[in-house]
PDB file of C-alpha atoms and ligand atoms in Angstrom:
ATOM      1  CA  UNK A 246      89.822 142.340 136.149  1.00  0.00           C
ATOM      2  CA  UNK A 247      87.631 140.097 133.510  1.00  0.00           C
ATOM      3  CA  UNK A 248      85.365 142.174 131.332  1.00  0.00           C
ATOM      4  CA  UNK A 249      81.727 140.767 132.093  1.00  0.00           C
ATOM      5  CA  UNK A 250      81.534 139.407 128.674  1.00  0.00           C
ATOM      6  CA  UNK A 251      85.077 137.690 129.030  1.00  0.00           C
ATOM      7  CA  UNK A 252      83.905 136.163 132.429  1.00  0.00           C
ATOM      8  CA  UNK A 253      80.475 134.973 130.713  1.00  0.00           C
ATOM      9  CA  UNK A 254      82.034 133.092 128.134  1.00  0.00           C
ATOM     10  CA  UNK A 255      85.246 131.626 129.806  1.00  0.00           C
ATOM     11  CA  UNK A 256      82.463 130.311 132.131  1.00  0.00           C
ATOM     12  CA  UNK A 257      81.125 129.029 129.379  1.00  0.00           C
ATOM     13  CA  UNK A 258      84.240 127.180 128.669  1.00  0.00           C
ATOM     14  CA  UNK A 259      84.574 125.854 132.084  1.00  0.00           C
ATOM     15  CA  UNK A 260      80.844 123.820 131.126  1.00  0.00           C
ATOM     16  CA  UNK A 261      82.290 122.640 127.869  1.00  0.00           C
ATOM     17  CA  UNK A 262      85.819 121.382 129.298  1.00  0.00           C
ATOM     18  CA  UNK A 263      83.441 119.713 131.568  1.00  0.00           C
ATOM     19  CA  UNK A 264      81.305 118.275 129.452  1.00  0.00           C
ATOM     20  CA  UNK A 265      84.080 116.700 127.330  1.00  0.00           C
ATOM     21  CA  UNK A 266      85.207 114.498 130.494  1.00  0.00           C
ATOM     22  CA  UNK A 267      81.922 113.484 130.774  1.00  0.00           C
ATOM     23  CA  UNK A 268      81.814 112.557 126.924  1.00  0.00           C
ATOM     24  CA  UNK A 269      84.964 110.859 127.179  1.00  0.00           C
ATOM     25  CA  UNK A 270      83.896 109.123 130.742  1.00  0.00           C
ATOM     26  CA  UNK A 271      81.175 107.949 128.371  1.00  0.00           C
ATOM     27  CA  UNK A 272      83.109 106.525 125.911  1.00  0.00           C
ATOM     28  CA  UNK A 273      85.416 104.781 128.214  1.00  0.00           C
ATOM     29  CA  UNK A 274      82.276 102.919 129.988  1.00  0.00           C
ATOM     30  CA  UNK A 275      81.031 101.939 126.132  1.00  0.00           C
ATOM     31  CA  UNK A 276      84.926 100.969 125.158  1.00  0.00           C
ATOM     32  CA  UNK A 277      85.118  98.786 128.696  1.00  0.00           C
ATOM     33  CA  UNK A 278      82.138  97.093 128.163  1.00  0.00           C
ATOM     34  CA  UNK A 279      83.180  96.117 124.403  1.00  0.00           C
ATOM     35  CA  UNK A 280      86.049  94.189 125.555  1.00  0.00           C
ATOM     36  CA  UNK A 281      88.693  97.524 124.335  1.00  0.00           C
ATOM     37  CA  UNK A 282      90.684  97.861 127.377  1.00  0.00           C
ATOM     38  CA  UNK A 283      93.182  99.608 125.696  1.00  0.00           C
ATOM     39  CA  UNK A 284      90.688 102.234 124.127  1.00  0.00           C
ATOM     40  CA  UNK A 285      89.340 102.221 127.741  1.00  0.00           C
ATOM     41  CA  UNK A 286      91.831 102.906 129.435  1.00  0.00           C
ATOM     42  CA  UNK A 287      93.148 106.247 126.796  1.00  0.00           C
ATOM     43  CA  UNK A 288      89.299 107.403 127.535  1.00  0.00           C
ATOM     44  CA  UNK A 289      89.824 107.298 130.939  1.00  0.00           C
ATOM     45  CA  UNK A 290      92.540 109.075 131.208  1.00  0.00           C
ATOM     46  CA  UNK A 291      91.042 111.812 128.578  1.00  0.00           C
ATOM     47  CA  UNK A 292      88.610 112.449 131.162  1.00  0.00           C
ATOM     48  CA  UNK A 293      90.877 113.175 133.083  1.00  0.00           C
ATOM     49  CA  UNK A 294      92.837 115.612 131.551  1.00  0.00           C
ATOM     50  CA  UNK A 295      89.507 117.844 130.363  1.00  0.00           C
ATOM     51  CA  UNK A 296      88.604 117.702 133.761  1.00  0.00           C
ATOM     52  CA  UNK A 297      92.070 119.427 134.479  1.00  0.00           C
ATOM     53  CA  UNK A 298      90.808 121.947 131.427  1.00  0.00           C
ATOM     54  CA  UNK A 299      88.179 122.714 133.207  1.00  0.00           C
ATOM     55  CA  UNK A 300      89.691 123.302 136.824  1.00  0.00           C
ATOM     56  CA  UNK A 301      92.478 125.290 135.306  1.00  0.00           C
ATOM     57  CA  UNK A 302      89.430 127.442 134.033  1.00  0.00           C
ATOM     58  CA  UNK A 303      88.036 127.875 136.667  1.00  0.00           C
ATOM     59  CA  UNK A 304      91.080 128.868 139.122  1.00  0.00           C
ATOM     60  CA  UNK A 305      91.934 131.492 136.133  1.00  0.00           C
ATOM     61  CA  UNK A 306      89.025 133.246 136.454  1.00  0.00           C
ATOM     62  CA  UNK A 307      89.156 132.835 140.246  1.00  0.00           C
ATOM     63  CA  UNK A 308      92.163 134.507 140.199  1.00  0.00           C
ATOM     64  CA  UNK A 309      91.421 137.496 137.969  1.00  0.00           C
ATOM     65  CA  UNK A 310      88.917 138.732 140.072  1.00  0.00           C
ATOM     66  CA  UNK A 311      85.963 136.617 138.309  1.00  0.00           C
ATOM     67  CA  UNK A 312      83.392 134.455 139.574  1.00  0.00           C
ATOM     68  CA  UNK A 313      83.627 131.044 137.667  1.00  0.00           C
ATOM     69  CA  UNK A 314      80.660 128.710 138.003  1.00  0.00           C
ATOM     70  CA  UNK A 315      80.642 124.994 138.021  1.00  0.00           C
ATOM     71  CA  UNK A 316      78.172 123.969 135.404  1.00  0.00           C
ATOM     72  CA  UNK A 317      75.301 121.109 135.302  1.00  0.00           C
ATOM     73  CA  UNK A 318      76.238 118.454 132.761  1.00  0.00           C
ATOM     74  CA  UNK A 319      74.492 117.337 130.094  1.00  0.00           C
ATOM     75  CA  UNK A 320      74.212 113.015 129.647  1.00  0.00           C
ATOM     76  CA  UNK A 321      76.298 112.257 126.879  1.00  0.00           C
ATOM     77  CA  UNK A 322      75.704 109.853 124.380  1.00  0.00           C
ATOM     78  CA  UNK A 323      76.326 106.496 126.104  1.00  0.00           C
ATOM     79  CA  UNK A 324      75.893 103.984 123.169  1.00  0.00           C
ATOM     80  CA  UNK A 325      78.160 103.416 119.941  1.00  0.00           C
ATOM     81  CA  UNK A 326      78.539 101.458 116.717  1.00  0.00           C
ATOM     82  CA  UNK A 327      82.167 100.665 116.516  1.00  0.00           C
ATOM     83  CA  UNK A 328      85.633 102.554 117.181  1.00  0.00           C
ATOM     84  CA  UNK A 329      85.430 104.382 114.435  1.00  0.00           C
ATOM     85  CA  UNK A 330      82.197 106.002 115.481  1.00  0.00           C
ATOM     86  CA  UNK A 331      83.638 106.366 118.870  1.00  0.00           C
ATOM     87  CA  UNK A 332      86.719 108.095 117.554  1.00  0.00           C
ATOM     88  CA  UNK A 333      84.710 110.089 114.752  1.00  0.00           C
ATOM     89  CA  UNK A 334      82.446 111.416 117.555  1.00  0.00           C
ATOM     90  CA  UNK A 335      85.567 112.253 119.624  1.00  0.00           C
ATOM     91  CA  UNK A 336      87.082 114.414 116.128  1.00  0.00           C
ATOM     92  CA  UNK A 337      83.554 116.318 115.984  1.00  0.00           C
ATOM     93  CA  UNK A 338      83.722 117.851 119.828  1.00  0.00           C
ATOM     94  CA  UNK A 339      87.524 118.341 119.351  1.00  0.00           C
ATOM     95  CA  UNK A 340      86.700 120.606 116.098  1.00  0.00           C
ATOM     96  CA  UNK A 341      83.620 122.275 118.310  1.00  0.00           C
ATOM     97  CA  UNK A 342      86.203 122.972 121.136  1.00  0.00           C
ATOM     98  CA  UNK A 343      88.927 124.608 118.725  1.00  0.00           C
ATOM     99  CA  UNK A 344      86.030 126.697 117.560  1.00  0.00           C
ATOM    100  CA  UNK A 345      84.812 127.878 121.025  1.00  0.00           C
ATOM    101  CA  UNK A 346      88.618 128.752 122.029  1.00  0.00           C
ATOM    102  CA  UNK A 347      88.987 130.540 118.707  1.00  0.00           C
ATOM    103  CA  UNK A 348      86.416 132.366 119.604  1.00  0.00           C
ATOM    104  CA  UNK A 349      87.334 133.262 122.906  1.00  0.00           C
ATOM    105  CA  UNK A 350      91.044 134.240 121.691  1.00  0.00           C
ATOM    106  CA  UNK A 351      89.505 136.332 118.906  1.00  0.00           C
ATOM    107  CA  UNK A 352      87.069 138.130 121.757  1.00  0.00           C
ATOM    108  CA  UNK A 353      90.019 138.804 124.076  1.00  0.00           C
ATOM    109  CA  UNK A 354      92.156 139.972 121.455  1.00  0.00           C
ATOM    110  CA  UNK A 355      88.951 142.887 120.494  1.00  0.00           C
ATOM    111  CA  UNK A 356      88.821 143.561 124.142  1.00  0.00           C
ATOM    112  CA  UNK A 357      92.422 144.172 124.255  1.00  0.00           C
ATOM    113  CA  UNK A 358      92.716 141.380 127.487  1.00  0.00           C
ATOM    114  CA  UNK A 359      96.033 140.461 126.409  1.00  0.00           C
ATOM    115  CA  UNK A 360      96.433 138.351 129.872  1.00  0.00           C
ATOM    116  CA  UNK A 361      93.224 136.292 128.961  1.00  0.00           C
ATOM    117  CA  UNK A 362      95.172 136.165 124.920  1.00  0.00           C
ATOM    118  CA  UNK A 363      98.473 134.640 126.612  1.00  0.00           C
ATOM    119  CA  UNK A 364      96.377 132.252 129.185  1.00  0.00           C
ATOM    120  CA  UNK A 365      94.441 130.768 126.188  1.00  0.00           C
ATOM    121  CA  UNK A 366      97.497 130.099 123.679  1.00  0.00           C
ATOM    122  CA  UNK A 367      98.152 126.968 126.193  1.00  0.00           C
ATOM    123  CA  UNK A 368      94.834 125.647 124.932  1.00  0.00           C
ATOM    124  CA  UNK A 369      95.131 126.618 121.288  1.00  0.00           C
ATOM    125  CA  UNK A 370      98.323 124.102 121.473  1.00  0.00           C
ATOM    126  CA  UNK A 371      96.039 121.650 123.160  1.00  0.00           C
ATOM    127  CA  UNK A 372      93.484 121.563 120.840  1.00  0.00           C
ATOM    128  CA  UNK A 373      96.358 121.770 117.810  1.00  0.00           C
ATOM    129  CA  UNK A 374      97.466 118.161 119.928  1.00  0.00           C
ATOM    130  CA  UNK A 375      94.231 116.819 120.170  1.00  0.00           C
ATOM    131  CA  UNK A 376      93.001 117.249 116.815  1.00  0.00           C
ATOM    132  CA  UNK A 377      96.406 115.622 115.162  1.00  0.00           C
ATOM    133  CA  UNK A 378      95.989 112.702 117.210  1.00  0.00           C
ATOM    134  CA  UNK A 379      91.982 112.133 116.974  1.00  0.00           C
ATOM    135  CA  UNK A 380      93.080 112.356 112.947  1.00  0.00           C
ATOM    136  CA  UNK A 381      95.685 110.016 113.339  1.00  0.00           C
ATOM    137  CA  UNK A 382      94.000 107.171 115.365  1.00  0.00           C
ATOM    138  CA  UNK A 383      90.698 107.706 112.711  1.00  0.00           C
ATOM    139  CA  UNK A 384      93.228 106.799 109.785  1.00  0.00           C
ATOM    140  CA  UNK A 385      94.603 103.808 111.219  1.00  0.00           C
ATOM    141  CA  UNK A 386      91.615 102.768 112.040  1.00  0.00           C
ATOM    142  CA  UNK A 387      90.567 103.011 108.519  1.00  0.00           C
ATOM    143  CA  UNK A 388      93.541 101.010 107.741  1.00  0.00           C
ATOM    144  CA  UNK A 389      92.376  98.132 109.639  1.00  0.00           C
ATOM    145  CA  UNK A 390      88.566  98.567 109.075  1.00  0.00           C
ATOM    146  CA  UNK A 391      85.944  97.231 110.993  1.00  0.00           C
ATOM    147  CA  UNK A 392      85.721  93.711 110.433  1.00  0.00           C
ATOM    148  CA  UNK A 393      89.200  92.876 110.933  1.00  0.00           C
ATOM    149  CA  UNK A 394      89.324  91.436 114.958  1.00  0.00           C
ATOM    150  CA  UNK A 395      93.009  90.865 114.834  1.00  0.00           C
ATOM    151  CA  UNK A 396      93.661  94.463 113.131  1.00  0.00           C
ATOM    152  CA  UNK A 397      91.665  95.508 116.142  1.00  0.00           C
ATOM    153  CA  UNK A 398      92.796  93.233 118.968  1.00  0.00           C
ATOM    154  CA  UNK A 399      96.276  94.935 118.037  1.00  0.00           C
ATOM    155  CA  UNK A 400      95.512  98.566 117.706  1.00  0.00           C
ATOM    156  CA  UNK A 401      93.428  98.195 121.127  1.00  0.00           C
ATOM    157  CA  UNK A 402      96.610  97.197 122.786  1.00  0.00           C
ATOM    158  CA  UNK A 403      98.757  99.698 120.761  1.00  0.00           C
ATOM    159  CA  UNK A 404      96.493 102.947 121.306  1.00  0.00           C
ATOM    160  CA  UNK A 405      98.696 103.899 124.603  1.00  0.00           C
ATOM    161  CA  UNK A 406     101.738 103.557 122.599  1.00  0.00           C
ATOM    162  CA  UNK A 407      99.967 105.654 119.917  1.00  0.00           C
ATOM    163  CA  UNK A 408      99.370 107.928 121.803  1.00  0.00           C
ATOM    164  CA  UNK A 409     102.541 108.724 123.003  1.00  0.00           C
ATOM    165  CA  UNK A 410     104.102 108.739 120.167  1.00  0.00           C
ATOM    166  CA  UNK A 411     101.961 110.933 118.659  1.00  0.00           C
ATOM    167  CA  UNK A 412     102.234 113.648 120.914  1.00  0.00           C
ATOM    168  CA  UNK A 413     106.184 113.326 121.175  1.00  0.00           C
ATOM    169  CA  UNK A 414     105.948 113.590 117.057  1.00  0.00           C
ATOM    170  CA  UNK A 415     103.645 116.484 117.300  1.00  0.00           C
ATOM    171  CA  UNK A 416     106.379 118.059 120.525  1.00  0.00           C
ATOM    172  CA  UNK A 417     109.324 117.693 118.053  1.00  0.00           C
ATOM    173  CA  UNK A 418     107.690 119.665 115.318  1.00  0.00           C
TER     174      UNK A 418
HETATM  175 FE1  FEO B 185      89.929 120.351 126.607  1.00  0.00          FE
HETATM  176 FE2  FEO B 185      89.722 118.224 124.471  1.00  0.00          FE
HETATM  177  O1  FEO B 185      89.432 119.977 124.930  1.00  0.00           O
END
């Protein structure tokens, strides 16, 4: 059974999982609209996967006897400068995410809810991955720089294979 204050703040996690696929929905719209199809198409599918955060939330407190709640959202920021903003802004939640599951793992560690401590370590990895690769695509973007359109044509269609390749790099250790 969740502890009350467990319950309140994995609920808690359920809005923010949320609200990330809602940020990233965001920036796929902006990246579509700018002619990134590439960038579009990673942001689409990042939505995706923190809606499948937030569902696999939600069915854990489900099943330990909890009552999760499915949140209101708040708009997210629709309009952006460049990539680089869009991919800075994307670093920032990331870092604000590993801090809200740190602090989650740190409360069910004091509360000694060691099934809540092994459910979260598959998000500490996650945000480990996400970080590494937000990090990555920000310094090859700086590589290229904003004025370059070829530099940019290229990395828009080689973000999927970035991507991938990051997170086999970061799977192999
Ligand atoms: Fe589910 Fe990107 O945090």
């Amino acid at each position: 059974m969740l502890s009350e204050s467990i319950e309140k703040q994995l609920n808690h996690q359920v809005q923010l999982e949320g609200q990330s696929s809602n940020v990233y929905l965001a920036m796929a719209s902006w990246a579509e609209n700018a002619g990134y199809e590439g960038v579009a198409s990673f942001m689409y599918r990042h939505s995706d996967e923190e809606r499948m955060h937030m569902l696999k939330l939600i069915k854990f407190i489900n099943e330990r006897g909890g009552k999760a709640c499915v949140p209101a959202l708040e708009e997210p920021n629709n309009q952006y400068n460049d990539l680089q903003d869009v991919f800075q802004s994307l670093l920032e939640h990331e870092q604000h995410v590993t801090n809200e599951i740190n602090g989650l793992v740190h409360m069910s560690l004091n509360e000694k809810d060691y099934t809540t401590h092994n459910f979260l370590q598959w998000y500490v990895s996650e945000q480990l991955e996400e970080e590494a690769l937000a990090r990555t695509i920000l310094d090859k973007l700086k590589i290229i720089g904003n004025d370059s359109g070829s530099g940019l044509y290229l990395f828009d269609r080689d973000i999927l294979n970035i991507s991938a390749d990051t997170a086999n790099d970061i799977a192999a250790g």
